[in-house]
CSV table of C-alpha atoms (C1' of nucleotides) in Angstrom, one decimal:
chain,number,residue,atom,x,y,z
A,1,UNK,CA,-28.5,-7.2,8.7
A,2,UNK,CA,-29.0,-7.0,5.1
A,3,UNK,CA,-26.7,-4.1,3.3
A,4,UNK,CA,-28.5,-2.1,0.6
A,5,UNK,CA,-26.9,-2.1,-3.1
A,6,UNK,CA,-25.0,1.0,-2.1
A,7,UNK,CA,-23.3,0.1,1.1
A,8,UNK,CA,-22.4,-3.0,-0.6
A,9,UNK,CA,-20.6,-1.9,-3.5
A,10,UNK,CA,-18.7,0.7,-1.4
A,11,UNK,CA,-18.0,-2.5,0.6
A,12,UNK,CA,-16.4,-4.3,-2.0
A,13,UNK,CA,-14.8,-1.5,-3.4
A,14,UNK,CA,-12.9,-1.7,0.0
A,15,UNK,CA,-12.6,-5.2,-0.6
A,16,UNK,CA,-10.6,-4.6,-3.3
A,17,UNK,CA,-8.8,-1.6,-2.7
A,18,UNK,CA,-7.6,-3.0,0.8
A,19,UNK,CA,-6.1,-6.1,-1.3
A,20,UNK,CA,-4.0,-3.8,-3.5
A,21,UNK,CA,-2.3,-2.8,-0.4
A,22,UNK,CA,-0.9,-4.7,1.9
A,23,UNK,CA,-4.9,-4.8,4.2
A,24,UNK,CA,-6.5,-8.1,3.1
A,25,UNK,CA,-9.9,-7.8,1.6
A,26,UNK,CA,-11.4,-8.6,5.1
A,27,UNK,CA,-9.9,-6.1,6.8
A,28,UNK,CA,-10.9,-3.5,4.3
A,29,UNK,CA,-14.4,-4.3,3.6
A,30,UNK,CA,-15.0,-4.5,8.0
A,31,UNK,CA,-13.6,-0.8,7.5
A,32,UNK,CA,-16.0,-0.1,4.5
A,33,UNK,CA,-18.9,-1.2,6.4
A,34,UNK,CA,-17.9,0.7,10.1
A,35,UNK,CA,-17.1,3.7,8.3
A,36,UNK,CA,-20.9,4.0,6.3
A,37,UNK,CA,-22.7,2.6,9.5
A,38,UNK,CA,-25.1,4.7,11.1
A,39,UNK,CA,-24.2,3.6,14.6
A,40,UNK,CA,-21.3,1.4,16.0
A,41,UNK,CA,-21.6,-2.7,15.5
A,42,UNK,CA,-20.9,-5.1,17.1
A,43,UNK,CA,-18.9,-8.6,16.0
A,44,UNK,CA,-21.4,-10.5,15.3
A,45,UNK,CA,-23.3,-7.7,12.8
A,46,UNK,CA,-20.7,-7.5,11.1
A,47,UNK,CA,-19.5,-11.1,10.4
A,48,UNK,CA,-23.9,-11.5,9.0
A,49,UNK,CA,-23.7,-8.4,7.2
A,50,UNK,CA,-20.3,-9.7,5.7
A,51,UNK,CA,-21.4,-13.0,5.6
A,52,UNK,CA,-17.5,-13.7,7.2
A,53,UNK,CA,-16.8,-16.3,9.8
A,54,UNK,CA,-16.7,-14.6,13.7
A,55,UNK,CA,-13.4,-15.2,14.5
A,56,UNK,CA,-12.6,-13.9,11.0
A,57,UNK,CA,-14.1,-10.2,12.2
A,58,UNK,CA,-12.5,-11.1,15.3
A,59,UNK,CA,-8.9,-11.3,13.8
A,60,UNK,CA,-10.2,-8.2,11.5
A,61,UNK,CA,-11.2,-5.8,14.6
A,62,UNK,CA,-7.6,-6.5,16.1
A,63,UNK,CA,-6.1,-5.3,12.9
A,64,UNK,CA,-8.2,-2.3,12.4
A,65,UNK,CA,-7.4,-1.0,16.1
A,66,UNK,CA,-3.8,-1.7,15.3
A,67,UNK,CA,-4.2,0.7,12.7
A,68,UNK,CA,-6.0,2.8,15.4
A,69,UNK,CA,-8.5,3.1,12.7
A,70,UNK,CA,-11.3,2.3,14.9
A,71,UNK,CA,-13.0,2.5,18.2
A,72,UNK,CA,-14.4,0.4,20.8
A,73,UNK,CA,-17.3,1.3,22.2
A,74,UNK,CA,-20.2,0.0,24.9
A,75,UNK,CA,-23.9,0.1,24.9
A,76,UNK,CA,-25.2,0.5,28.2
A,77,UNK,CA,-26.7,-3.1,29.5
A,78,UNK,CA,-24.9,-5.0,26.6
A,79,UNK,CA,-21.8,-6.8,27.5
A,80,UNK,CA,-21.0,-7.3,23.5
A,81,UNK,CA,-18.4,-4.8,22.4
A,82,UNK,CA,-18.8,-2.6,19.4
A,83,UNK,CA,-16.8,-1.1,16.9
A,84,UNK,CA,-16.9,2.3,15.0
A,85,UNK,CA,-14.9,4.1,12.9
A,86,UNK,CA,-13.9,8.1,13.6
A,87,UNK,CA,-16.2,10.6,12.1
A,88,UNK,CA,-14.0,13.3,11.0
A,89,UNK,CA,-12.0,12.0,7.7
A,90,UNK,CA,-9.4,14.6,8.3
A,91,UNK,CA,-8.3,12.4,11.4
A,92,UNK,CA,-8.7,10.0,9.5
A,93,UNK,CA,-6.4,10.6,7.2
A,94,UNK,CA,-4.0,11.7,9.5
A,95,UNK,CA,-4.1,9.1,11.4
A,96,UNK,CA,-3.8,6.5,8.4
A,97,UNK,CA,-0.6,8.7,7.5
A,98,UNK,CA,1.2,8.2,11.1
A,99,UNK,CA,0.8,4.6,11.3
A,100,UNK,CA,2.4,4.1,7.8
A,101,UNK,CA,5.2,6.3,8.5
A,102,UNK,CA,5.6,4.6,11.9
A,103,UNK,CA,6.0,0.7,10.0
A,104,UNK,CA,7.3,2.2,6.9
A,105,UNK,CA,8.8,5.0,6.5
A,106,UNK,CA,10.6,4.9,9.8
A,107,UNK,CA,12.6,1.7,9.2
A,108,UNK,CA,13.0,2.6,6.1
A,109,UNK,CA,15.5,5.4,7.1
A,110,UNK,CA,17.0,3.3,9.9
A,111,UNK,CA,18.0,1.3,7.0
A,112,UNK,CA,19.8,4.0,5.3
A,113,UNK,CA,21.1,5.6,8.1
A,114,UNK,CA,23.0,2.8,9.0
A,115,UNK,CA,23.6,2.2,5.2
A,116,UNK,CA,25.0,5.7,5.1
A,117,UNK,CA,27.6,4.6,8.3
A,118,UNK,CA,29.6,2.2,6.3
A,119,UNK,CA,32.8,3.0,4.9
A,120,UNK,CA,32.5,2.1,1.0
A,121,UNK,CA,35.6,0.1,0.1
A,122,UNK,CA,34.5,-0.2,-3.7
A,123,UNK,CA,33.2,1.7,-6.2
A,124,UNK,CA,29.8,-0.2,-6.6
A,125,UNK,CA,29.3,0.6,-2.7
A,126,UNK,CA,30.1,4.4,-2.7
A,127,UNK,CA,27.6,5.0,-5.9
A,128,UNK,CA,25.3,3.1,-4.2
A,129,UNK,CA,25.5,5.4,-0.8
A,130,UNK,CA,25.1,8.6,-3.1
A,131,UNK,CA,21.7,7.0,-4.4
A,132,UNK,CA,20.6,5.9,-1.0
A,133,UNK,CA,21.8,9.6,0.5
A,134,UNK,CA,19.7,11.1,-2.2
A,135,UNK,CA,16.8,8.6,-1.1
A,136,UNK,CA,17.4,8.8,2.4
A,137,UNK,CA,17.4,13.3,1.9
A,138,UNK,CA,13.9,13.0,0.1
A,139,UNK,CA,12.2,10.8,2.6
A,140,UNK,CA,13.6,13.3,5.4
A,141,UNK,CA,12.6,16.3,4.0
A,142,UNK,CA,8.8,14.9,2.8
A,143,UNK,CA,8.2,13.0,6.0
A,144,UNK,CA,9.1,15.9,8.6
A,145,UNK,CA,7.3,18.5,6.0
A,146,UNK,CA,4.3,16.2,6.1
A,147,UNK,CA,4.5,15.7,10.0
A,148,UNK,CA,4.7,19.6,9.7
A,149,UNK,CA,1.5,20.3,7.9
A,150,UNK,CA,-0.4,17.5,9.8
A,151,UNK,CA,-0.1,19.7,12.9
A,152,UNK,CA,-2.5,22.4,11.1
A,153,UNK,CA,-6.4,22.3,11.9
A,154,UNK,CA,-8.6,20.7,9.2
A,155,UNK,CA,-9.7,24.8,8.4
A,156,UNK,CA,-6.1,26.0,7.8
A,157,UNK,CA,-5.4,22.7,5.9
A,158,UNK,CA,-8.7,23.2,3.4
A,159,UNK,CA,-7.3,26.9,2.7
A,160,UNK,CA,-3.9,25.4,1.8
A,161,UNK,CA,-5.0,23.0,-0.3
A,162,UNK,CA,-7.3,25.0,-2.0
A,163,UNK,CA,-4.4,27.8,-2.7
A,164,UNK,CA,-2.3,25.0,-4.5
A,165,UNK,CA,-0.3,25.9,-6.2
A,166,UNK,CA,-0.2,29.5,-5.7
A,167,UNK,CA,1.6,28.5,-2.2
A,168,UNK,CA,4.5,28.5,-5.0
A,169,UNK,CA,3.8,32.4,-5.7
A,170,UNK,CA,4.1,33.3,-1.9
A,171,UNK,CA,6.9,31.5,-2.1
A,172,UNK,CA,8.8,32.6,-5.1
A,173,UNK,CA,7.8,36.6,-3.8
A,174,UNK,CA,8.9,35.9,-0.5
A,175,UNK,CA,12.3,35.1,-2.2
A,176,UNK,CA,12.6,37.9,-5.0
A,177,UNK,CA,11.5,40.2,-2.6
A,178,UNK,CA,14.5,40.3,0.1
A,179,UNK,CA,14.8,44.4,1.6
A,180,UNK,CA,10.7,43.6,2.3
A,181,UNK,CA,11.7,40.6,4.9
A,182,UNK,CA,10.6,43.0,7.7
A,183,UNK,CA,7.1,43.1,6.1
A,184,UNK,CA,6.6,40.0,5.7
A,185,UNK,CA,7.8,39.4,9.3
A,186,UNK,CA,5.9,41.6,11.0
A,187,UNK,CA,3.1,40.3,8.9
A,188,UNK,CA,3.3,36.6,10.1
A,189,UNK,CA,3.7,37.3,13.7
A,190,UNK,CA,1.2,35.9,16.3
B,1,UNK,CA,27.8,-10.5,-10.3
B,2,UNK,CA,27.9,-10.4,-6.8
B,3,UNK,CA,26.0,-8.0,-3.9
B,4,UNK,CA,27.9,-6.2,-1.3
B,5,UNK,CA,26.5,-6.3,1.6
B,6,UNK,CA,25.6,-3.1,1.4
B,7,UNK,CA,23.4,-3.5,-1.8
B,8,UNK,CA,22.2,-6.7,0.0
B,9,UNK,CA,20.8,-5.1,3.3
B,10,UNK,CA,19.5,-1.9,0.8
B,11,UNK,CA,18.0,-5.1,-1.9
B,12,UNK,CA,16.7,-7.1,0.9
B,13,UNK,CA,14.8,-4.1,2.8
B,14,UNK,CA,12.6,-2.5,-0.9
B,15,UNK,CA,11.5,-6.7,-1.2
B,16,UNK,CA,10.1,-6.6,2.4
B,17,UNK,CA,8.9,-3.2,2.1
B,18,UNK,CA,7.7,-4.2,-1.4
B,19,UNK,CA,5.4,-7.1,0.1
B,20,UNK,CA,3.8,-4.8,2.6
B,21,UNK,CA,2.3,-3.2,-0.5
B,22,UNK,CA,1.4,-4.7,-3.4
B,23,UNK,CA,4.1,-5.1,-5.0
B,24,UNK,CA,5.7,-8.8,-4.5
B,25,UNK,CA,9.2,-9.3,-3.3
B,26,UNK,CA,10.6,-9.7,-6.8
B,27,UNK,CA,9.8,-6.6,-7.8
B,28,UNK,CA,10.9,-4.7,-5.5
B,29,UNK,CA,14.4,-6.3,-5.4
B,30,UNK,CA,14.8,-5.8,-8.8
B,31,UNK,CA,13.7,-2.2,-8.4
B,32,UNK,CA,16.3,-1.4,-5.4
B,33,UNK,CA,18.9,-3.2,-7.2
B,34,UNK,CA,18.3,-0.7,-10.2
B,35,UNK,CA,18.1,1.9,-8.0
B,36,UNK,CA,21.9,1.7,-6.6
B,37,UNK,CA,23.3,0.1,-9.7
B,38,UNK,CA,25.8,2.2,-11.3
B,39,UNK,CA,25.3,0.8,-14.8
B,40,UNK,CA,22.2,-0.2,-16.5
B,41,UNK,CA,21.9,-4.3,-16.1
B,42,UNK,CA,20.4,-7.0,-18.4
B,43,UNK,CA,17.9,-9.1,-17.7
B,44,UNK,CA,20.2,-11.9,-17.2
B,45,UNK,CA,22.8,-9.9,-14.7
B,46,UNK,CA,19.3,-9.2,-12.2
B,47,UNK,CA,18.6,-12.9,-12.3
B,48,UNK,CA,22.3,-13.8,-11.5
B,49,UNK,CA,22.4,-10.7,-8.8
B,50,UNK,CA,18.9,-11.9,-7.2
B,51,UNK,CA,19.1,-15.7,-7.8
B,52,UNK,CA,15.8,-15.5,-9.4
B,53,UNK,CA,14.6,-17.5,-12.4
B,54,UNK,CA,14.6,-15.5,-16.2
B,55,UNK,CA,11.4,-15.9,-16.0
B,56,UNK,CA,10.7,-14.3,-13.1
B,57,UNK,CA,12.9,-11.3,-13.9
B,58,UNK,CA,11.6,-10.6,-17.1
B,59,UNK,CA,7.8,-10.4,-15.5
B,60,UNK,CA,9.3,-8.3,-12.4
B,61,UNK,CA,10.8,-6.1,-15.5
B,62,UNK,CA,7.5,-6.1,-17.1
B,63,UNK,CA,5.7,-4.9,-13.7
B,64,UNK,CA,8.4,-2.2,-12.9
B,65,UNK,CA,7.9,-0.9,-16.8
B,66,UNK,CA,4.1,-0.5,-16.5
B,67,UNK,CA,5.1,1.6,-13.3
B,68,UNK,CA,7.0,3.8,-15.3
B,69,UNK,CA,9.6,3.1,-13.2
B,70,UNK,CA,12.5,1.9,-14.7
B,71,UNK,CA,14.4,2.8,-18.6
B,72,UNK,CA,14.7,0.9,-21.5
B,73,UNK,CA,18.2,1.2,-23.1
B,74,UNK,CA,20.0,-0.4,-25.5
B,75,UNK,CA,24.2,-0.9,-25.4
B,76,UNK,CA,25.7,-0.3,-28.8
B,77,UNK,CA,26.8,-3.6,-30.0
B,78,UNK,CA,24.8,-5.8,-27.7
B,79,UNK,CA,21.2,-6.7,-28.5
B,80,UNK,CA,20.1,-7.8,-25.0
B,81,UNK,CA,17.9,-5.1,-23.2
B,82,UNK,CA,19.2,-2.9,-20.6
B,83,UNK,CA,17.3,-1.5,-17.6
B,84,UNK,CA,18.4,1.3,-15.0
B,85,UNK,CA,15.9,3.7,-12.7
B,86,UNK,CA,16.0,7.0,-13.5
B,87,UNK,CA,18.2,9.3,-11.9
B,88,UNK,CA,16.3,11.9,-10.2
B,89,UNK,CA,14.7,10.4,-7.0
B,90,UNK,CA,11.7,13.5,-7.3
B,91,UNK,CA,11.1,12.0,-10.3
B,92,UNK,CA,10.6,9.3,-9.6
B,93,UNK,CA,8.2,9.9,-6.5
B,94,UNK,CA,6.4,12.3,-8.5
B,95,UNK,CA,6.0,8.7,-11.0
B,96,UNK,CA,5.3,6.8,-8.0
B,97,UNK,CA,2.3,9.0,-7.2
B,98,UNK,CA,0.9,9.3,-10.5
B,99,UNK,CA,0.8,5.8,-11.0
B,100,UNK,CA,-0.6,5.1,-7.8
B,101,UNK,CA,-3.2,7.9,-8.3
B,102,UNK,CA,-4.2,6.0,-11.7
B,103,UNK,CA,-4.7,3.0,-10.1
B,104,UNK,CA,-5.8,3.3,-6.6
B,105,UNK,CA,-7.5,7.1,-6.5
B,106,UNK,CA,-9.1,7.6,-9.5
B,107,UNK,CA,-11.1,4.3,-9.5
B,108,UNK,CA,-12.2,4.9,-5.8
B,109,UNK,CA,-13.2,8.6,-7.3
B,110,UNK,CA,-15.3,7.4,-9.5
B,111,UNK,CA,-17.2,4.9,-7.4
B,112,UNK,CA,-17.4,7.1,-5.2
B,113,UNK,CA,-19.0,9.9,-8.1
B,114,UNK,CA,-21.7,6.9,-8.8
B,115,UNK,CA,-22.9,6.1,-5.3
B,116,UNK,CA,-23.6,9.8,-4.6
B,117,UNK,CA,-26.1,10.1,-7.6
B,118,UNK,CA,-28.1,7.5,-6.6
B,119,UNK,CA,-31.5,8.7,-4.7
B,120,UNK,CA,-31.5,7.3,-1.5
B,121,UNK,CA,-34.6,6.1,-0.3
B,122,UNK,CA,-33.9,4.8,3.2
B,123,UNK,CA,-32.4,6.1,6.5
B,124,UNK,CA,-29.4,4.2,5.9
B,125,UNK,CA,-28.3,4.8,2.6
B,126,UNK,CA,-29.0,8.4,3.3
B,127,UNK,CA,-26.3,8.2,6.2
B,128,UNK,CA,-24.3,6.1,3.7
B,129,UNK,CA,-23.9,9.1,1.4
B,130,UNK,CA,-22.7,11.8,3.9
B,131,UNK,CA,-19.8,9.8,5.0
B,132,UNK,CA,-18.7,9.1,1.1
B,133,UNK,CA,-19.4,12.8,0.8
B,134,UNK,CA,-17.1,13.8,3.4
B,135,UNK,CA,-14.4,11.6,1.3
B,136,UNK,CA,-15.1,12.4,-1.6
B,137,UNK,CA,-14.6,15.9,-1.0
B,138,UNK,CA,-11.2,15.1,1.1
B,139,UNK,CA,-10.0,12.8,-1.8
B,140,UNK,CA,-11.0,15.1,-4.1
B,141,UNK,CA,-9.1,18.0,-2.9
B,142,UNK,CA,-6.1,16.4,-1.6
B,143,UNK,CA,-5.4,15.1,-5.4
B,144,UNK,CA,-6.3,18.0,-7.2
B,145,UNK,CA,-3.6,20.0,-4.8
B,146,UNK,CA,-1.0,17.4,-4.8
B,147,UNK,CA,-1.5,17.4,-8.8
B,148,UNK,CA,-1.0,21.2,-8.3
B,149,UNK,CA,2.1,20.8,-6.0
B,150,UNK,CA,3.9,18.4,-7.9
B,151,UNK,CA,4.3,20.6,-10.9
B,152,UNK,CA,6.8,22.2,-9.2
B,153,UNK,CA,10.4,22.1,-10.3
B,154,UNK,CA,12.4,20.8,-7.5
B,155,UNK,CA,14.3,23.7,-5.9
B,156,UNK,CA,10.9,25.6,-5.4
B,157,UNK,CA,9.4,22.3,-3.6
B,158,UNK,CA,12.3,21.5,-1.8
B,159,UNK,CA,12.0,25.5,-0.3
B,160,UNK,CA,8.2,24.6,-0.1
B,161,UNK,CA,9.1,21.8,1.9
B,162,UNK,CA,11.4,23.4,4.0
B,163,UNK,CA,9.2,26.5,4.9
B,164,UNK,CA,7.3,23.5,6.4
B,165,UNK,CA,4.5,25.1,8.4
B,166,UNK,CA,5.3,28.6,8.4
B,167,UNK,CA,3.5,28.2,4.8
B,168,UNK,CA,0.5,28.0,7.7
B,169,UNK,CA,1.8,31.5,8.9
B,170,UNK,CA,1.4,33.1,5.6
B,171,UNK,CA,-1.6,31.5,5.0
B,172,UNK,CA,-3.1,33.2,8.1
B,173,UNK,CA,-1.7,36.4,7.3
B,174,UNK,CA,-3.2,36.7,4.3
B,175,UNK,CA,-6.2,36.0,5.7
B,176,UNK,CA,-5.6,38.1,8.5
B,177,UNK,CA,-5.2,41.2,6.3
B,178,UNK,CA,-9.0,41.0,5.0
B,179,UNK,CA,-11.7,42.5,5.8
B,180,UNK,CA,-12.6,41.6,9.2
B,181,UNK,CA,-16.3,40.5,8.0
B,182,UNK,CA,-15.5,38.2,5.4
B,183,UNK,CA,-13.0,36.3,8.6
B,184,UNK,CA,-15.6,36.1,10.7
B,185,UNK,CA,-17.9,34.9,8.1
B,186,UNK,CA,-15.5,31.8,7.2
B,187,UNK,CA,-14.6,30.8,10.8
B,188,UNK,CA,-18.2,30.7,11.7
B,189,UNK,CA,-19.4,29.0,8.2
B,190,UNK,CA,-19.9,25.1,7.8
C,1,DT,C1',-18.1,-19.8,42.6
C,2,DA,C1',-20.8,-21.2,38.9
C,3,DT,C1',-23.2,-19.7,34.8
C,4,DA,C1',-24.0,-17.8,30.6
C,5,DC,C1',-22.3,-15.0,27.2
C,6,DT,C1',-18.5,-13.0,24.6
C,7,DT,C1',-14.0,-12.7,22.6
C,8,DT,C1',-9.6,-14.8,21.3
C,9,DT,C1',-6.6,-18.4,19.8
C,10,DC,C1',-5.0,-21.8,16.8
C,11,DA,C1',-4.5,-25.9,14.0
C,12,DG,C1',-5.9,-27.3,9.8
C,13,DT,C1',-7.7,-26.4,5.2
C,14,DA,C1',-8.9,-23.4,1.3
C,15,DA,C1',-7.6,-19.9,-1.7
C,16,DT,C1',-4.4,-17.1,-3.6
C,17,DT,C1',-0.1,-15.6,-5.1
C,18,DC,C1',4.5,-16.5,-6.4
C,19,DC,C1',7.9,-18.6,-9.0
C,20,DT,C1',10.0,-21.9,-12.2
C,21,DG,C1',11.3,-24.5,-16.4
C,22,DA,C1',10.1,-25.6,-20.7
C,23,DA,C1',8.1,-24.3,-24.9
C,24,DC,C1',7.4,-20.8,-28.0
C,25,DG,C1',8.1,-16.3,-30.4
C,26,DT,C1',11.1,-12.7,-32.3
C,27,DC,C1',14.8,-10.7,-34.4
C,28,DG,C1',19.2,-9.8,-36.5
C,29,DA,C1',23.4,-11.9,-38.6
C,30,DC,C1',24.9,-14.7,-41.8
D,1,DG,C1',16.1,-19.0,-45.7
D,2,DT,C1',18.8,-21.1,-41.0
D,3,DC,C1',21.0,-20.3,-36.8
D,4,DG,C1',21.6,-18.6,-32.4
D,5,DA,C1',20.7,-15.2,-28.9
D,6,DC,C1',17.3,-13.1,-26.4
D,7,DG,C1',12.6,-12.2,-24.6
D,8,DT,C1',7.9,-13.8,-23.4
D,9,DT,C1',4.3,-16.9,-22.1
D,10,DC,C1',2.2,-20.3,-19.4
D,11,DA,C1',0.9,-24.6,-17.0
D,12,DG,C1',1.7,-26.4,-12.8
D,13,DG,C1',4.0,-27.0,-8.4
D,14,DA,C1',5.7,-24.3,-4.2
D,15,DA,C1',5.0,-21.0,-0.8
D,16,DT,C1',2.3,-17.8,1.4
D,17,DT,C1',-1.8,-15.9,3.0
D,18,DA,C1',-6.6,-16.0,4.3
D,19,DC,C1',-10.3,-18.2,6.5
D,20,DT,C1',-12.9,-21.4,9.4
D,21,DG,C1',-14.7,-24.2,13.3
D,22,DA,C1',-13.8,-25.8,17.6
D,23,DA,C1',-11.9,-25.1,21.8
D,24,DA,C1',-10.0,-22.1,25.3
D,25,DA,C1',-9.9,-18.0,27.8
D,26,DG,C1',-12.1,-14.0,29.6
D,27,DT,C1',-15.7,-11.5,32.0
D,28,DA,C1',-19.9,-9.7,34.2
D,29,DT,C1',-23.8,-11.2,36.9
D,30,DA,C1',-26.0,-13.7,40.3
DNA sequence: TATACTTTTCAGTAATTCCTGAACGTCGAC
DNA sequence: GTCGACGTTCAGGAATTACTGAAAAGTATA
């Protein structure tokens, strides 16, 4: 399989992109390439196309399904397994999202939480708890917000980002205006 | 100067976390160790602190500076340089983003941008396009509205954040409270 | 069960990234 | 100007990560 001029530079875009992270380029140009690809692949089109080793693609696959950023797939009468990626980038996203929180994010706040446990016997230590408290309220607050909004359907989730910021306006009225709470209730109801 | 263990679990954590990115473990110990430090601290105190060479400090610095991330100040009296991460921990995500937008976004935006105007001539390339479409448009929007979002002052994003998704609910009731044809309309449309 | 085909593992090597010490540059005080 | 304190650069060695080929382990079919 030969890949035109403009699945290869999205390729190596990938490439590049994925290294910046913590995804080696391997990883993110298999991704590039499932995610363009008319149809599923199997191992073997992928490590020509890439012009990477088998077991390379191999190691490559595992880490993309770790990442639950692909699927595997059979042809009927074809025993070779192949890969694609999920259509719908909203899922995509989401899912992308979840797994970060799940090895970032997560023991990231373990971390503090226990941090926050301690009983500072020293200056330096108590400042540093009220800079971790202040990281570890952020993180709360943006993560379960995020897990929040995730829950939304890609429709309701175009509408609210196209509002921007005028989200703030609803906001800001639904504060200023406090006898019209009943409205606003009744409003929302199901 | 020596870590607590508290400061030691917290410094030890950001350079893991840091290598997961891009970031390298340097950097992101010297970040954390900013981050709790109640005092600004010289170049020469983070290389005690961290056991890492000058050199490697003052590159780490370098990296953190071009990141926005951390303050130059100078002590009266005292001509070495003095670094400290600002205060604010919004701030500094709303940095964090900004940056990361710069460099990660905006380049992947504009490739993106090039490989659409191309004329495909071939099956392939035509599929090609309508999946970079569909991310395009979801990069596209998700930026612009974060952009939009993170010009909020704090209390109104922290309120934002904490409506969670009953910012869905008003959503829907504003839409709710139109015309009935122009609903239909939408939830049928593309 | 044997066979042929496919995927996975892994030890070794290649490539990359990280880190250091030494040399160099800069700047203010004298 | 010289001196000394401080910051930066950089070549090269150390450490890590990526990648490969060969061998092993599965697996469906006959």
């Amino acid at each position: 399989m030969n890949l035109t001029p403009l699945v290869q530079s999205f390729v190596l875009h990938f490439g590049e992109m994925g290294s910046r992270w913590g995804i080696n380029r391997t990883v993110g140009q298999i991704y590039a390439l499932l995610f363009v690809s008319a149809r599923p692949l199997n191992a073997d089109e992928i490590a020509e196309a890439l012009a990477f080793s088998r077991s390379n693609v191999s190691m490559g696959l595992k880490e993309l399904e770790s990442w639950r950023l692909v699927r595997l797939l059979h042809q009927p009468g074809d025993r070779r397994e192949y890969f694609s990626a999920p259509e719908d980038v909203w899922a995509i996203f989401r899912t992308l999202a979840e797994e970060r929180r799940k090895r970032e994010v997560d023991p990231t706040l373990t971390m503090l939480r226990d941090a926050l446990l301690v009983q500072p016997d020293n200056e330096p230590d108590r400042h540093a708890q009220k800079r971790m408290a202040s990281m570890h309220e952020l993180i709360e607050l943006s993560t379960s917000w995020f897990a929040d909004v995730q829950k939304l359907d890609e429709r309701t989730l175009r509408q609210l980002m196209k509002l921007g910021s005028a989200a703030q306006k609803l906001l800001l009225m639904k504060d200023s205006l406090k006898p019209a709470a009943t409205r606003n209730k009744k409003a929302a109801g199901p």
